[in-house]
PDB file of C-alpha atoms in Angstrom:
ATOM      1  CA  MET A 206       0.240   0.109  -0.187  1.00  0.00           C
ATOM      2  CA  LEU A 207       1.153   3.441  -0.749  1.00  0.00           C
ATOM      3  CA  ARG A 208       0.157   6.746   1.270  1.00  0.00           C
ATOM      4  CA  GLY A 209      -2.567   8.711  -1.024  1.00  0.00           C
ATOM      5  CA  ILE A 210      -3.365   5.933  -3.955  1.00  0.00           C
ATOM      6  CA  ASP A 211      -6.454   4.702  -4.062  1.00  0.00           C
ATOM      7  CA  PRO A 212      -5.660   0.720  -3.422  1.00  0.00           C
ATOM      8  CA  VAL A 213      -8.235  -0.051  -6.072  1.00  0.00           C
ATOM      9  CA  LEU A 214      -5.264   0.998  -8.824  1.00  0.00           C
ATOM     10  CA  ASN A 215      -2.969  -1.568  -9.365  1.00  0.00           C
ATOM     11  CA  ALA A 216       0.395  -1.608 -10.173  1.00  0.00           C
ATOM     12  CA  GLU A 217      -0.266  -1.937 -14.019  1.00  0.00           C
ATOM     13  CA  LEU A 218      -2.917   0.309 -14.145  1.00  0.00           C
ATOM     14  CA  MET A 219      -0.679   2.198 -12.316  1.00  0.00           C
ATOM     15  CA  HIS A 220       2.261   1.905 -14.596  1.00  0.00           C
ATOM     16  CA  ALA A 221      -0.321   2.848 -17.751  1.00  0.00           C
ATOM     17  CA  LEU A 222      -1.968   5.671 -16.215  1.00  0.00           C
ATOM     18  CA  MET A 223       1.616   6.776 -16.039  1.00  0.00           C
ATOM     19  CA  LEU A 224       2.943   6.439 -19.885  1.00  0.00           C
ATOM     20  CA  MET A 225      -0.309   8.247 -21.039  1.00  0.00           C
ATOM     21  CA  GLY A 226       0.543  11.265 -21.401  1.00  0.00           C
ATOM     22  CA  HIS A 227      -2.662  14.158 -22.722  1.00  0.00           C
ATOM     23  CA  GLY A 228      -5.181  13.125 -24.945  1.00  0.00           C
ATOM     24  CA  ASP A 229      -4.053   9.608 -24.841  1.00  0.00           C
ATOM     25  CA  GLN A 230      -8.061   7.738 -24.328  1.00  0.00           C
ATOM     26  CA  LEU A 231      -8.081   5.147 -21.788  1.00  0.00           C
ATOM     27  CA  VAL A 232     -11.320   2.959 -21.889  1.00  0.00           C
ATOM     28  CA  LEU A 233     -12.976   1.900 -19.180  1.00  0.00           C
ATOM     29  CA  CYS A 234     -15.221  -1.864 -19.431  1.00  0.00           C
ATOM     30  CA  ASP A 235     -17.686  -3.928 -18.369  1.00  0.00           C
ATOM     31  CA  VAL A 236     -17.276  -7.845 -18.510  1.00  0.00           C
ATOM     32  CA  ASN A 237     -19.139  -7.973 -21.400  1.00  0.00           C
ATOM     33  CA  HIS A 238     -17.229  -6.370 -23.417  1.00  0.00           C
ATOM     34  CA  PRO A 239     -14.359  -7.998 -26.012  1.00  0.00           C
ATOM     35  CA  ALA A 240     -11.948  -6.802 -23.861  1.00  0.00           C
ATOM     36  CA  GLN A 241      -9.714  -8.986 -24.339  1.00  0.00           C
ATOM     37  CA  THR A 242      -9.653  -8.631 -28.467  1.00  0.00           C
ATOM     38  CA  ILE A 243      -9.877  -5.152 -28.703  1.00  0.00           C
ATOM     39  CA  ALA A 244      -6.869  -4.503 -26.437  1.00  0.00           C
ATOM     40  CA  ARG A 245      -4.394  -6.051 -28.514  1.00  0.00           C
ATOM     41  CA  HIS A 246      -5.107  -3.023 -30.894  1.00  0.00           C
ATOM     42  CA  THR A 247      -4.352  -0.471 -28.011  1.00  0.00           C
ATOM     43  CA  THR A 248      -1.116   1.927 -27.635  1.00  0.00           C
ATOM     44  CA  TYR A 249      -0.555  -1.078 -24.489  1.00  0.00           C
ATOM     45  CA  GLY A 250      -1.156  -3.825 -25.995  1.00  0.00           C
ATOM     46  CA  HIS A 251      -2.960  -6.059 -23.374  1.00  0.00           C
ATOM     47  CA  LEU A 252      -5.993  -6.213 -20.959  1.00  0.00           C
ATOM     48  CA  ILE A 253      -5.996  -4.494 -17.626  1.00  0.00           C
ATOM     49  CA  ASP A 254      -8.132  -6.364 -15.407  1.00  0.00           C
ATOM     50  CA  VAL A 255      -9.400  -4.731 -12.012  1.00  0.00           C
ATOM     51  CA  SER A 256     -10.921  -7.985 -10.386  1.00  0.00           C
ATOM     52  CA  GLY A 257     -13.532  -7.221  -8.235  1.00  0.00           C
ATOM     53  CA  CYS A 258     -14.263  -3.785  -8.426  1.00  0.00           C
ATOM     54  CA  GLY A 259     -17.432  -2.593 -10.690  1.00  0.00           C
ATOM     55  CA  LEU A 260     -17.443   0.716 -13.083  1.00  0.00           C
ATOM     56  CA  GLU A 261     -18.253   3.129 -10.304  1.00  0.00           C
ATOM     57  CA  ARG A 262     -15.265   2.425  -7.506  1.00  0.00           C
ATOM     58  CA  VAL A 263     -12.856   1.919 -10.161  1.00  0.00           C
ATOM     59  CA  ALA A 264     -14.308   5.710 -11.857  1.00  0.00           C
ATOM     60  CA  GLU A 265     -13.590   6.658  -9.097  1.00  0.00           C
ATOM     61  CA  ALA A 266     -10.264   5.920  -8.363  1.00  0.00           C
ATOM     62  CA  ILE A 267      -8.743   6.319 -11.342  1.00  0.00           C
ATOM     63  CA  LEU A 268     -10.252   9.537 -11.512  1.00  0.00           C
ATOM     64  CA  THR A 269      -8.459  10.701  -7.821  1.00  0.00           C
ATOM     65  CA  LEU A 270      -5.091  10.525 -10.659  1.00  0.00           C
ATOM     66  CA  PHE A 271      -6.313  11.364 -14.461  1.00  0.00           C
ATOM     67  CA  PRO A 272      -7.391  15.022 -14.929  1.00  0.00           C
ATOM     68  CA  LEU A 273      -9.667  14.617 -18.075  1.00  0.00           C
ATOM     69  CA  ASP A 274      -8.734  16.615 -21.453  1.00  0.00           C
ATOM     70  CA  THR A 275     -10.105  20.317 -20.891  1.00  0.00           C
ATOM     71  CA  PHE A 276      -8.938  21.181 -24.595  1.00  0.00           C
ATOM     72  CA  ILE A 277     -11.902  19.087 -26.213  1.00  0.00           C
ATOM     73  CA  ASP A 278     -15.784  19.581 -26.043  1.00  0.00           C
ATOM     74  CA  ALA A 279     -16.502  16.013 -24.748  1.00  0.00           C
ATOM     75  CA  PRO A 280     -13.878  14.250 -23.252  1.00  0.00           C
ATOM     76  CA  VAL A 281     -15.520  11.176 -21.585  1.00  0.00           C
ATOM     77  CA  LYS A 282     -17.387   9.060 -24.118  1.00  0.00           C
ATOM     78  CA  ARG A 283     -19.961   6.499 -23.999  1.00  0.00           C
ATOM     79  CA  MET A 284     -21.769   3.321 -26.264  1.00  0.00           C
ATOM     80  CA  GLN A 285     -24.843   4.048 -27.216  1.00  0.00           C
ATOM     81  CA  VAL A 286     -27.700   1.808 -26.395  1.00  0.00           C
ATOM     82  CA  VAL A 287     -27.765  -0.057 -29.547  1.00  0.00           C
ATOM     83  CA  GLY A 288     -31.342  -0.207 -31.124  1.00  0.00           C
ATOM     84  CA  ASP A 289     -32.409   3.163 -29.049  1.00  0.00           C
ATOM     85  CA  ALA A 290     -29.488   5.908 -29.876  1.00  0.00           C
ATOM     86  CA  SER A 291     -31.231   8.620 -27.233  1.00  0.00           C
ATOM     87  CA  GLY A 292     -31.466   5.521 -24.821  1.00  0.00           C
ATOM     88  CA  GLN A 293     -30.532   6.125 -20.968  1.00  0.00           C
ATOM     89  CA  MET A 294     -29.420   3.686 -18.469  1.00  0.00           C
ATOM     90  CA  PRO A 295     -28.757   4.031 -14.602  1.00  0.00           C
ATOM     91  CA  LEU A 296     -25.371   3.422 -15.083  1.00  0.00           C
ATOM     92  CA  PHE A 297     -24.571   6.396 -17.551  1.00  0.00           C
ATOM     93  CA  ALA A 298     -25.775   9.033 -15.205  1.00  0.00           C
ATOM     94  CA  THR A 299     -24.072   7.046 -12.333  1.00  0.00           C
ATOM     95  CA  ILE A 300     -20.424   8.196 -14.194  1.00  0.00           C
ATOM     96  CA  GLN A 301     -22.014  11.430 -15.281  1.00  0.00           C
ATOM     97  CA  LYS A 302     -21.977  11.948 -11.392  1.00  0.00           C
ATOM     98  CA  VAL A 303     -18.630  10.170 -10.814  1.00  0.00           C
ATOM     99  CA  ILE A 304     -16.665  12.582 -13.269  1.00  0.00           C
ATOM    100  CA  ASP A 305     -18.062  15.488 -12.970  1.00  0.00           C
ATOM    101  CA  ARG A 306     -17.304  14.966  -8.937  1.00  0.00           C
ATOM    102  CA  ALA A 307     -13.560  13.957  -9.796  1.00  0.00           C
ATOM    103  CA  GLU A 308     -13.325  17.504 -11.857  1.00  0.00           C
ATOM    104  CA  ASP A 309     -15.197  19.556  -9.867  1.00  0.00           C
ATOM    105  CA  ARG A 310     -17.078  20.916 -13.317  1.00  0.00           C
ATOM    106  CA  PRO A 311     -20.015  19.445 -15.768  1.00  0.00           C
ATOM    107  CA  VAL A 312     -18.395  17.437 -18.025  1.00  0.00           C
ATOM    108  CA  ARG A 313     -19.797  16.256 -21.015  1.00  0.00           C
ATOM    109  CA  MET A 314     -20.519  12.871 -22.208  1.00  0.00           C
ATOM    110  CA  GLU A 315     -20.731  11.449 -25.945  1.00  0.00           C
ATOM    111  CA  ALA A 316     -22.712   8.901 -27.088  1.00  0.00           C
ATOM    112  CA  LEU A 317     -20.787   6.514 -29.763  1.00  0.00           C
ATOM    113  CA  GLU A 318     -22.409   3.842 -31.750  1.00  0.00           C
ATOM    114  CA  ARG A 319     -21.391   0.639 -30.621  1.00  0.00           C
ATOM    115  CA  PHE A 320     -19.188  -0.272 -33.182  1.00  0.00           C
ATOM    116  CA  ALA A 321     -17.941   3.137 -33.622  1.00  0.00           C
ATOM    117  CA  PHE A 322     -16.794   2.850 -29.821  1.00  0.00           C
ATOM    118  CA  TYR A 323     -15.241  -0.665 -30.415  1.00  0.00           C
ATOM    119  CA  GLU A 324     -13.145   1.229 -33.014  1.00  0.00           C
ATOM    120  CA  ALA A 325     -12.316   4.056 -30.582  1.00  0.00           C
ATOM    121  CA  ALA A 326     -11.596   2.094 -28.243  1.00  0.00           C
ATOM    122  CA  LYS A 327      -8.911   0.686 -30.694  1.00  0.00           C
ATOM    123  CA  LYS A 328      -6.983   2.756 -31.055  1.00  0.00           C
ATOM    124  CA  SER A 329      -6.790   3.599 -27.146  1.00  0.00           C
ATOM    125  CA  PHE A 330      -4.238   3.709 -25.248  1.00  0.00           C
ATOM    126  CA  ALA A 331      -4.977   0.818 -23.175  1.00  0.00           C
ATOM    127  CA  ILE A 332      -8.370  -1.426 -21.819  1.00  0.00           C
ATOM    128  CA  VAL A 333      -9.636  -1.693 -17.926  1.00  0.00           C
ATOM    129  CA  ARG A 334     -11.591  -4.405 -17.561  1.00  0.00           C
ATOM    130  CA  THR A 335     -13.924  -3.973 -14.806  1.00  0.00           C
ATOM    131  CA  SER A 336     -15.678  -6.898 -13.024  1.00  0.00           C
ATOM    132  CA  ASP A 337     -19.069  -4.552 -13.265  1.00  0.00           C
ATOM    133  CA  PRO A 338     -21.586  -7.311 -15.165  1.00  0.00           C
ATOM    134  CA  GLY A 339     -22.893  -3.572 -17.573  1.00  0.00           C
ATOM    135  CA  PRO A 340     -24.510  -3.670 -19.667  1.00  0.00           C
ATOM    136  CA  TYR A 341     -23.231  -0.489 -21.524  1.00  0.00           C
ATOM    137  CA  GLY A 342     -20.998   0.020 -19.196  1.00  0.00           C
ATOM    138  CA  CYS A 343     -18.129   1.184 -22.091  1.00  0.00           C
ATOM    139  CA  PHE A 344     -16.763   4.402 -21.611  1.00  0.00           C
ATOM    140  CA  ILE A 345     -13.578   6.376 -22.867  1.00  0.00           C
ATOM    141  CA  PHE A 346     -12.164   9.015 -20.635  1.00  0.00           C
ATOM    142  CA  SER A 347      -9.773  11.603 -22.411  1.00  0.00           C
ATOM    143  CA  LYS A 348      -6.465  12.360 -20.430  1.00  0.00           C
ATOM    144  CA  GLY A 349      -6.050  15.873 -20.151  1.00  0.00           C
ATOM    145  CA  VAL A 350      -3.215  17.852 -18.097  1.00  0.00           C
ATOM    146  CA  ILE A 351      -2.890  18.530 -14.332  1.00  0.00           C
TER     147      ILE A 351
END
């Protein structure tokens, strides 16, 4: 344990966060996401697992260290509900509260169609899979500067 660092942030996740630069993207996903397959295409090249934690808890932990990008309109992306582009899942509001609280400001979250989300995820720096059962627990965070 290290003082001041959330214990949810394991060594591999901390390493990936430290390697990331401004504008790099981090995917945070549930257990249903094809994370292992997509992770091979990322800069990091393999999946980071945070077992035993849900999306809300892992997002809270990451955002204690990870500033969101202030140079773009929507530094957070999420997956759209298939067949209902304006559909909302309870998790969307939960994560919105987490990011707004972490940034101490309203943060715009943009919805991406399922396959557009997968393509964006392939271009990310790394994929972090949680134990969250979902559904639609798929988010992309763009890193900012402190």
